[in-house]
Amino acid sequence: MPKLNQSFYIRQDVVQISKELLGTYLYSKINGVITGGMIVETEAYAGVEDKASHAYGGRFTERTKTMYKIGGTAYVYLCYGIHALFNVVTNDLNVPHAILIRGIKPTVGIETILKRRQKSKLTNDLCIGPGKVSQALGITTNHTGISLLGNEIWLEHREIETSDKISISKRIGIDYAGEDANLPYRFVLNI
DNA sequence: TAGGTGATCTTG
DNA sequence: AAGATCACCTAT
């Protein structure tokens, strides 16, 4: 299957792209081992005007500078001291749009994923939750800034059958964002 | 439902 | 230089 190419990522509408990422596949290749699965949950973070975004108001720091890179870059940061959260940067250089990958359905390298997650059985929620996604695929903050067009972390295109299975809701864990906390920027694929 | 966890950011 | 904050997870 073809990798998502740069022109997919370099588009204006991060909310639309977030929806389109449902049903695509996310892979990592760590120490020669490929793990991955189908993306089933995403959230859009819409740049400098979005109060929930790390880049709100144009904030540009050592951490957030990666969000200003060109579409098709990985933005990974540490949350609550424990969890690496993986995001896809979109849009042009210096436009800090990002999409948080909140859940996948694992399909490749299940053995490795179970080992990384310290679980013995494949359950429906094994990789549901952004911290779990990174743990399952071996993604760490060291991966922040790398290209998603390379051979370490990448996405592949699939057509999903219908949009009827998509649920839209407000984003999780951003109560600090005022009225923007209610924006319908979370997308879940009901499989 | 609450506590663990530590890098990051803001304030002083 | 220090304290508050935080795009979460696990277990009770």
PDB file of C-alpha atoms (C1' of nucleotides) in Angstrom:
ATOM      1  CA  MET A   1       0.000   0.000   0.000  1.00  0.00           C
ATOM      2  CA  PRO A   2       1.216   3.486  -0.790  1.00  0.00           C
ATOM      3  CA  LYS A   3       2.564   5.811   1.852  1.00  0.00           C
ATOM      4  CA  LEU A   4       0.644   8.999   2.397  1.00  0.00           C
ATOM      5  CA  ASN A   5       2.682  11.565   0.481  1.00  0.00           C
ATOM      6  CA  GLN A   6       3.641  15.102   1.317  1.00  0.00           C
ATOM      7  CA  SER A   7       0.762  16.680  -0.607  1.00  0.00           C
ATOM      8  CA  PHE A   8      -1.684  14.816   1.642  1.00  0.00           C
ATOM      9  CA  TYR A   9      -0.194  16.508   4.691  1.00  0.00           C
ATOM     10  CA  ILE A  10       0.314  19.951   3.210  1.00  0.00           C
ATOM     11  CA  ARG A  11      -3.324  21.041   3.161  1.00  0.00           C
ATOM     12  CA  GLN A  12      -5.217  23.769   4.957  1.00  0.00           C
ATOM     13  CA  ASP A  13      -8.044  21.966   6.703  1.00  0.00           C
ATOM     14  CA  VAL A  14      -6.630  20.067   9.659  1.00  0.00           C
ATOM     15  CA  VAL A  15     -10.111  19.067  10.822  1.00  0.00           C
ATOM     16  CA  GLN A  16     -10.880  17.456   7.480  1.00  0.00           C
ATOM     17  CA  ILE A  17      -7.511  15.694   7.438  1.00  0.00           C
ATOM     18  CA  SER A  18      -8.164  14.366  10.947  1.00  0.00           C
ATOM     19  CA  LYS A  19     -11.327  12.757   9.694  1.00  0.00           C
ATOM     20  CA  GLU A  20      -9.556  11.349   6.638  1.00  0.00           C
ATOM     21  CA  LEU A  21      -6.900   9.729   8.818  1.00  0.00           C
ATOM     22  CA  LEU A  22      -9.511   7.356  10.209  1.00  0.00           C
ATOM     23  CA  GLY A  23      -9.014   4.023   8.477  1.00  0.00           C
ATOM     24  CA  THR A  24      -5.463   4.785   7.388  1.00  0.00           C
ATOM     25  CA  TYR A  25      -2.617   2.718   8.809  1.00  0.00           C
ATOM     26  CA  LEU A  26       0.172   3.882  11.086  1.00  0.00           C
ATOM     27  CA  TYR A  27       3.423   1.919  11.177  1.00  0.00           C
ATOM     28  CA  SER A  28       6.747   2.072  12.939  1.00  0.00           C
ATOM     29  CA  LYS A  29       9.936   0.172  12.252  1.00  0.00           C
ATOM     30  CA  ILE A  30      12.068   0.020  15.373  1.00  0.00           C
ATOM     31  CA  ASN A  31      15.239  -2.072  15.415  1.00  0.00           C
ATOM     32  CA  GLY A  32      14.063  -3.789  12.252  1.00  0.00           C
ATOM     33  CA  VAL A  33      10.665  -4.772  13.660  1.00  0.00           C
ATOM     34  CA  ILE A  34       7.504  -3.390  12.056  1.00  0.00           C
ATOM     35  CA  THR A  35       4.443  -2.793  14.203  1.00  0.00           C
ATOM     36  CA  GLY A  36       1.281  -0.948  13.281  1.00  0.00           C
ATOM     37  CA  GLY A  37      -2.434  -0.833  12.817  1.00  0.00           C
ATOM     38  CA  MET A  38      -5.486   1.055  11.645  1.00  0.00           C
ATOM     39  CA  ILE A  39      -6.105   4.517  13.033  1.00  0.00           C
ATOM     40  CA  VAL A  40      -9.483   4.617  14.767  1.00  0.00           C
ATOM     41  CA  GLU A  41      -9.362   7.829  16.809  1.00  0.00           C
ATOM     42  CA  THR A  42      -7.920  11.291  16.098  1.00  0.00           C
ATOM     43  CA  GLU A  43      -8.094  14.866  17.352  1.00  0.00           C
ATOM     44  CA  ALA A  44      -7.392  18.078  15.422  1.00  0.00           C
ATOM     45  CA  TYR A  45      -5.359  20.918  16.945  1.00  0.00           C
ATOM     46  CA  ALA A  46      -5.901  23.953  14.790  1.00  0.00           C
ATOM     47  CA  GLY A  47      -2.873  26.141  15.293  1.00  0.00           C
ATOM     48  CA  VAL A  48      -2.393  29.602  16.740  1.00  0.00           C
ATOM     49  CA  GLU A  49      -6.110  30.379  17.112  1.00  0.00           C
ATOM     50  CA  ASP A  50      -6.998  27.163  18.937  1.00  0.00           C
ATOM     51  CA  LYS A  51      -6.824  27.605  22.709  1.00  0.00           C
ATOM     52  CA  ALA A  52      -6.278  23.871  23.160  1.00  0.00           C
ATOM     53  CA  SER A  53      -3.180  23.869  20.955  1.00  0.00           C
ATOM     54  CA  HIS A  54       0.334  24.051  22.340  1.00  0.00           C
ATOM     55  CA  ALA A  55       0.934  26.650  19.627  1.00  0.00           C
ATOM     56  CA  TYR A  56      -1.949  28.890  20.720  1.00  0.00           C
ATOM     57  CA  GLY A  57      -1.126  32.551  20.284  1.00  0.00           C
ATOM     58  CA  GLY A  58       1.982  31.646  18.321  1.00  0.00           C
ATOM     59  CA  ARG A  59       3.815  30.079  21.240  1.00  0.00           C
ATOM     60  CA  PHE A  60       7.182  28.940  19.909  1.00  0.00           C
ATOM     61  CA  THR A  61       9.357  27.061  22.382  1.00  0.00           C
ATOM     62  CA  GLU A  62      11.876  24.259  22.377  1.00  0.00           C
ATOM     63  CA  ARG A  63       8.997  21.806  22.616  1.00  0.00           C
ATOM     64  CA  THR A  64       6.503  23.391  20.236  1.00  0.00           C
ATOM     65  CA  LYS A  65       8.928  24.411  17.489  1.00  0.00           C
ATOM     66  CA  THR A  66       8.316  21.023  15.864  1.00  0.00           C
ATOM     67  CA  MET A  67       4.683  21.941  15.253  1.00  0.00           C
ATOM     68  CA  TYR A  68       5.889  24.692  12.912  1.00  0.00           C
ATOM     69  CA  LYS A  69       7.658  22.226  10.649  1.00  0.00           C
ATOM     70  CA  ILE A  70       6.238  21.256   7.273  1.00  0.00           C
ATOM     71  CA  GLY A  71       3.264  18.904   6.962  1.00  0.00           C
ATOM     72  CA  GLY A  72       4.318  15.272   7.238  1.00  0.00           C
ATOM     73  CA  THR A  73       6.494  15.688  10.336  1.00  0.00           C
ATOM     74  CA  ALA A  74       6.092  13.803  13.646  1.00  0.00           C
ATOM     75  CA  TYR A  75       5.444  15.846  16.789  1.00  0.00           C
ATOM     76  CA  VAL A  76       5.997  13.750  19.920  1.00  0.00           C
ATOM     77  CA  TYR A  77       6.002  15.171  23.428  1.00  0.00           C
ATOM     78  CA  LEU A  78       5.905  13.856  26.977  1.00  0.00           C
ATOM     79  CA  CYS A  79       2.648  14.202  28.889  1.00  0.00           C
ATOM     80  CA  TYR A  80       2.195  13.833  32.648  1.00  0.00           C
ATOM     81  CA  GLY A  81       5.797  12.796  32.984  1.00  0.00           C
ATOM     82  CA  ILE A  82       5.107   9.350  31.564  1.00  0.00           C
ATOM     83  CA  HIS A  83       3.371   9.237  28.220  1.00  0.00           C
ATOM     84  CA  ALA A  84       4.762  10.053  24.795  1.00  0.00           C
ATOM     85  CA  LEU A  85       1.952  11.474  22.658  1.00  0.00           C
ATOM     86  CA  PHE A  86       2.286  11.116  18.889  1.00  0.00           C
ATOM     87  CA  ASN A  87       0.955  13.799  16.545  1.00  0.00           C
ATOM     88  CA  VAL A  88       1.012  14.313  12.795  1.00  0.00           C
ATOM     89  CA  VAL A  89       2.002  17.844  11.739  1.00  0.00           C
ATOM     90  CA  THR A  90       0.006  19.228   8.803  1.00  0.00           C
ATOM     91  CA  ASN A  91      -0.115  22.316   6.564  1.00  0.00           C
ATOM     92  CA  ASP A  92       2.686  24.564   5.311  1.00  0.00           C
ATOM     93  CA  LEU A  93       5.932  25.399   7.049  1.00  0.00           C
ATOM     94  CA  ASN A  94       5.311  27.754   9.984  1.00  0.00           C
ATOM     95  CA  VAL A  95       1.623  26.865  10.272  1.00  0.00           C
ATOM     96  CA  PRO A  96       1.487  24.790  13.499  1.00  0.00           C
ATOM     97  CA  HIS A  97      -1.396  22.434  12.769  1.00  0.00           C
ATOM     98  CA  ALA A  98      -1.276  18.965  14.323  1.00  0.00           C
ATOM     99  CA  ILE A  99      -3.376  15.834  14.691  1.00  0.00           C
ATOM    100  CA  LEU A 100      -3.155  13.687  17.821  1.00  0.00           C
ATOM    101  CA  ILE A 101      -3.448   9.964  17.093  1.00  0.00           C
ATOM    102  CA  ARG A 102      -5.537   8.698  19.979  1.00  0.00           C
ATOM    103  CA  GLY A 103      -6.191   5.087  19.052  1.00  0.00           C
ATOM    104  CA  ILE A 104      -5.299   2.281  16.657  1.00  0.00           C
ATOM    105  CA  LYS A 105      -6.441  -1.256  16.022  1.00  0.00           C
ATOM    106  CA  PRO A 106      -3.212  -3.252  15.875  1.00  0.00           C
ATOM    107  CA  THR A 107      -2.703  -5.497  12.859  1.00  0.00           C
ATOM    108  CA  VAL A 108       1.055  -5.960  12.406  1.00  0.00           C
ATOM    109  CA  GLY A 109       3.597  -7.128  14.979  1.00  0.00           C
ATOM    110  CA  ILE A 110       1.039  -8.057  17.605  1.00  0.00           C
ATOM    111  CA  GLU A 111       3.589 -10.088  19.573  1.00  0.00           C
ATOM    112  CA  THR A 112       5.878  -7.103  19.895  1.00  0.00           C
ATOM    113  CA  ILE A 113       2.986  -4.803  20.730  1.00  0.00           C
ATOM    114  CA  LEU A 114       1.788  -7.089  23.523  1.00  0.00           C
ATOM    115  CA  LYS A 115       5.299  -7.240  24.935  1.00  0.00           C
ATOM    116  CA  ARG A 116       5.694  -3.464  24.876  1.00  0.00           C
ATOM    117  CA  ARG A 117       2.289  -3.009  26.480  1.00  0.00           C
ATOM    118  CA  GLN A 118       3.099  -5.717  29.049  1.00  0.00           C
ATOM    119  CA  LYS A 119      -0.098  -7.577  28.266  1.00  0.00           C
ATOM    120  CA  SER A 120      -0.693 -11.211  27.376  1.00  0.00           C
ATOM    121  CA  LYS A 121      -3.958 -10.917  25.462  1.00  0.00           C
ATOM    122  CA  LEU A 122      -5.172  -8.848  22.528  1.00  0.00           C
ATOM    123  CA  THR A 123      -8.110  -6.791  23.790  1.00  0.00           C
ATOM    124  CA  ASN A 124     -10.207  -4.159  22.048  1.00  0.00           C
ATOM    125  CA  ASP A 125      -8.674  -1.368  24.113  1.00  0.00           C
ATOM    126  CA  LEU A 126      -5.058  -2.537  23.841  1.00  0.00           C
ATOM    127  CA  CYS A 127      -4.077   0.543  21.819  1.00  0.00           C
ATOM    128  CA  ILE A 128      -6.956   2.926  22.562  1.00  0.00           C
ATOM    129  CA  GLY A 129      -5.555   6.051  24.187  1.00  0.00           C
ATOM    130  CA  PRO A 130      -2.707   8.229  22.901  1.00  0.00           C
ATOM    131  CA  GLY A 131      -0.185   7.042  25.494  1.00  0.00           C
ATOM    132  CA  LYS A 132      -0.932   3.432  24.600  1.00  0.00           C
ATOM    133  CA  VAL A 133      -0.459   4.054  20.876  1.00  0.00           C
ATOM    134  CA  SER A 134       3.076   5.318  21.366  1.00  0.00           C
ATOM    135  CA  GLN A 135       3.955   2.584  23.822  1.00  0.00           C
ATOM    136  CA  ALA A 136       2.640  -0.096  21.457  1.00  0.00           C
ATOM    137  CA  LEU A 137       4.606   1.201  18.469  1.00  0.00           C
ATOM    138  CA  GLY A 138       7.763   2.034  20.407  1.00  0.00           C
ATOM    139  CA  ILE A 139       7.448   5.750  19.668  1.00  0.00           C
ATOM    140  CA  THR A 140       9.337   8.034  22.064  1.00  0.00           C
ATOM    141  CA  THR A 141      10.047  11.742  22.332  1.00  0.00           C
ATOM    142  CA  ASN A 142      13.277  11.037  20.465  1.00  0.00           C
ATOM    143  CA  HIS A 143      11.149  10.688  17.349  1.00  0.00           C
ATOM    144  CA  THR A 144       9.878  14.251  17.463  1.00  0.00           C
ATOM    145  CA  GLY A 145      10.759  16.174  14.317  1.00  0.00           C
ATOM    146  CA  ILE A 146      11.322  13.193  12.025  1.00  0.00           C
ATOM    147  CA  SER A 147       9.664  12.946   8.628  1.00  0.00           C
ATOM    148  CA  LEU A 148       6.662  10.669   8.130  1.00  0.00           C
ATOM    149  CA  LEU A 149       7.820  10.080   4.563  1.00  0.00           C
ATOM    150  CA  GLY A 150      10.811   8.056   5.819  1.00  0.00           C
ATOM    151  CA  ASN A 151      11.240   4.475   6.988  1.00  0.00           C
ATOM    152  CA  GLU A 152      10.931   4.792  10.760  1.00  0.00           C
ATOM    153  CA  ILE A 153       7.353   6.046  11.234  1.00  0.00           C
ATOM    154  CA  TRP A 154       4.903   6.389   8.336  1.00  0.00           C
ATOM    155  CA  LEU A 155       1.245   6.219   7.332  1.00  0.00           C
ATOM    156  CA  GLU A 156      -0.386   4.296   4.510  1.00  0.00           C
ATOM    157  CA  HIS A 157      -3.579   5.047   2.661  1.00  0.00           C
ATOM    158  CA  ARG A 158      -6.758   2.954   2.756  1.00  0.00           C
ATOM    159  CA  GLU A 159     -10.266   3.754   1.672  1.00  0.00           C
ATOM    160  CA  ILE A 160     -12.819   3.230   4.392  1.00  0.00           C
ATOM    161  CA  GLU A 161     -16.203   1.936   3.334  1.00  0.00           C
ATOM    162  CA  THR A 162     -18.444   4.707   4.527  1.00  0.00           C
ATOM    163  CA  SER A 163     -18.407   7.757   6.733  1.00  0.00           C
ATOM    164  CA  ASP A 164     -21.506   6.480   8.558  1.00  0.00           C
ATOM    165  CA  LYS A 165     -19.278   4.833  11.128  1.00  0.00           C
ATOM    166  CA  ILE A 166     -17.597   8.051  12.228  1.00  0.00           C
ATOM    167  CA  SER A 167     -18.525   9.650  15.551  1.00  0.00           C
ATOM    168  CA  ILE A 168     -17.669  13.293  16.158  1.00  0.00           C
ATOM    169  CA  SER A 169     -17.299  14.808  19.623  1.00  0.00           C
ATOM    170  CA  LYS A 170     -15.357  17.330  21.632  1.00  0.00           C
ATOM    171  CA  ARG A 171     -11.740  16.737  22.539  1.00  0.00           C
ATOM    172  CA  ILE A 172     -10.562  14.947  25.668  1.00  0.00           C
ATOM    173  CA  GLY A 173      -8.599  16.467  28.528  1.00  0.00           C
ATOM    174  CA  ILE A 174      -8.494  20.110  27.451  1.00  0.00           C
ATOM    175  CA  ASP A 175     -10.790  21.784  29.979  1.00  0.00           C
ATOM    176  CA  TYR A 176      -8.332  24.669  30.193  1.00  0.00           C
ATOM    177  CA  ALA A 177      -9.201  25.713  26.624  1.00  0.00           C
ATOM    178  CA  GLY A 178     -12.332  27.707  27.453  1.00  0.00           C
ATOM    179  CA  GLU A 179     -14.960  27.772  24.712  1.00  0.00           C
ATOM    180  CA  ASP A 180     -12.624  25.935  22.331  1.00  0.00           C
ATOM    181  CA  ALA A 181     -12.981  22.866  24.543  1.00  0.00           C
ATOM    182  CA  ASN A 182     -16.374  22.353  22.923  1.00  0.00           C
ATOM    183  CA  LEU A 183     -15.194  22.312  19.304  1.00  0.00           C
ATOM    184  CA  PRO A 184     -16.147  19.084  17.481  1.00  0.00           C
ATOM    185  CA  TYR A 185     -12.572  18.133  16.652  1.00  0.00           C
ATOM    186  CA  ARG A 186     -12.476  14.523  17.820  1.00  0.00           C
ATOM    187  CA  PHE A 187     -13.153  11.699  15.383  1.00  0.00           C
ATOM    188  CA  VAL A 188     -13.757   8.057  16.235  1.00  0.00           C
ATOM    189  CA  LEU A 189     -14.164   5.195  13.783  1.00  0.00           C
ATOM    190  CA  ASN A 190     -16.707   2.703  15.129  1.00  0.00           C
ATOM    191  CA  ILE A 191     -15.583  -0.698  13.938  1.00  0.00           C
TER     192      ILE A 191
ATOM    193  C1'  DT B   1     -12.052   8.138  41.358  1.00  0.00           C
ATOM    194  C1'  DA B   2      -7.433   9.255  42.728  1.00  0.00           C
ATOM    195  C1'  DG B   3      -2.639   9.221  42.514  1.00  0.00           C
ATOM    196  C1'  DG B   4       1.795   8.734  39.981  1.00  0.00           C
ATOM    197  C1'  DT B   5       5.055  11.125  37.085  1.00  0.00           C
ATOM    198  C1'  DG B   6       8.761  14.600  35.326  1.00  0.00           C
ATOM    199  C1'  DA B   7       9.535  17.769  31.384  1.00  0.00           C
ATOM    200  C1'  DT B   8       8.011  22.170  30.224  1.00  0.00           C
ATOM    201  C1'  DC B   9       6.501  26.771  30.845  1.00  0.00           C
ATOM    202  C1'  DT B  10       5.615  31.011  33.431  1.00  0.00           C
ATOM    203  C1'  DT B  11       6.388  34.017  36.980  1.00  0.00           C
ATOM    204  C1'  DG B  12       8.986  36.570  39.978  1.00  0.00           C
TER     205       DG B  12
ATOM    206  C1'  DA C   1      15.077  29.435  40.451  1.00  0.00           C
ATOM    207  C1'  DA C   2      10.873  27.470  41.730  1.00  0.00           C
ATOM    208  C1'  DG C   3       6.174  26.161  41.481  1.00  0.00           C
ATOM    209  C1'  DA C   4       2.152  25.083  38.648  1.00  0.00           C
ATOM    210  C1'  DT C   5       0.597  22.722  34.948  1.00  0.00           C
ATOM    211  C1'  DC C   6      -0.347  18.897  31.941  1.00  0.00           C
ATOM    212  C1'  DA C   7      -3.660  16.675  24.547  1.00  0.00           C
ATOM    213  C1'  DC C   8      -2.894  10.156  30.363  1.00  0.00           C
ATOM    214  C1'  DC C   9      -3.045   5.385  32.465  1.00  0.00           C
ATOM    215  C1'  DT C  10      -3.860   2.024  35.851  1.00  0.00           C
ATOM    216  C1'  DA C  11      -5.802   0.212  39.761  1.00  0.00           C
ATOM    217  C1'  DT C  12      -9.157   0.323  43.283  1.00  0.00           C
TER     218       DT C  12
END
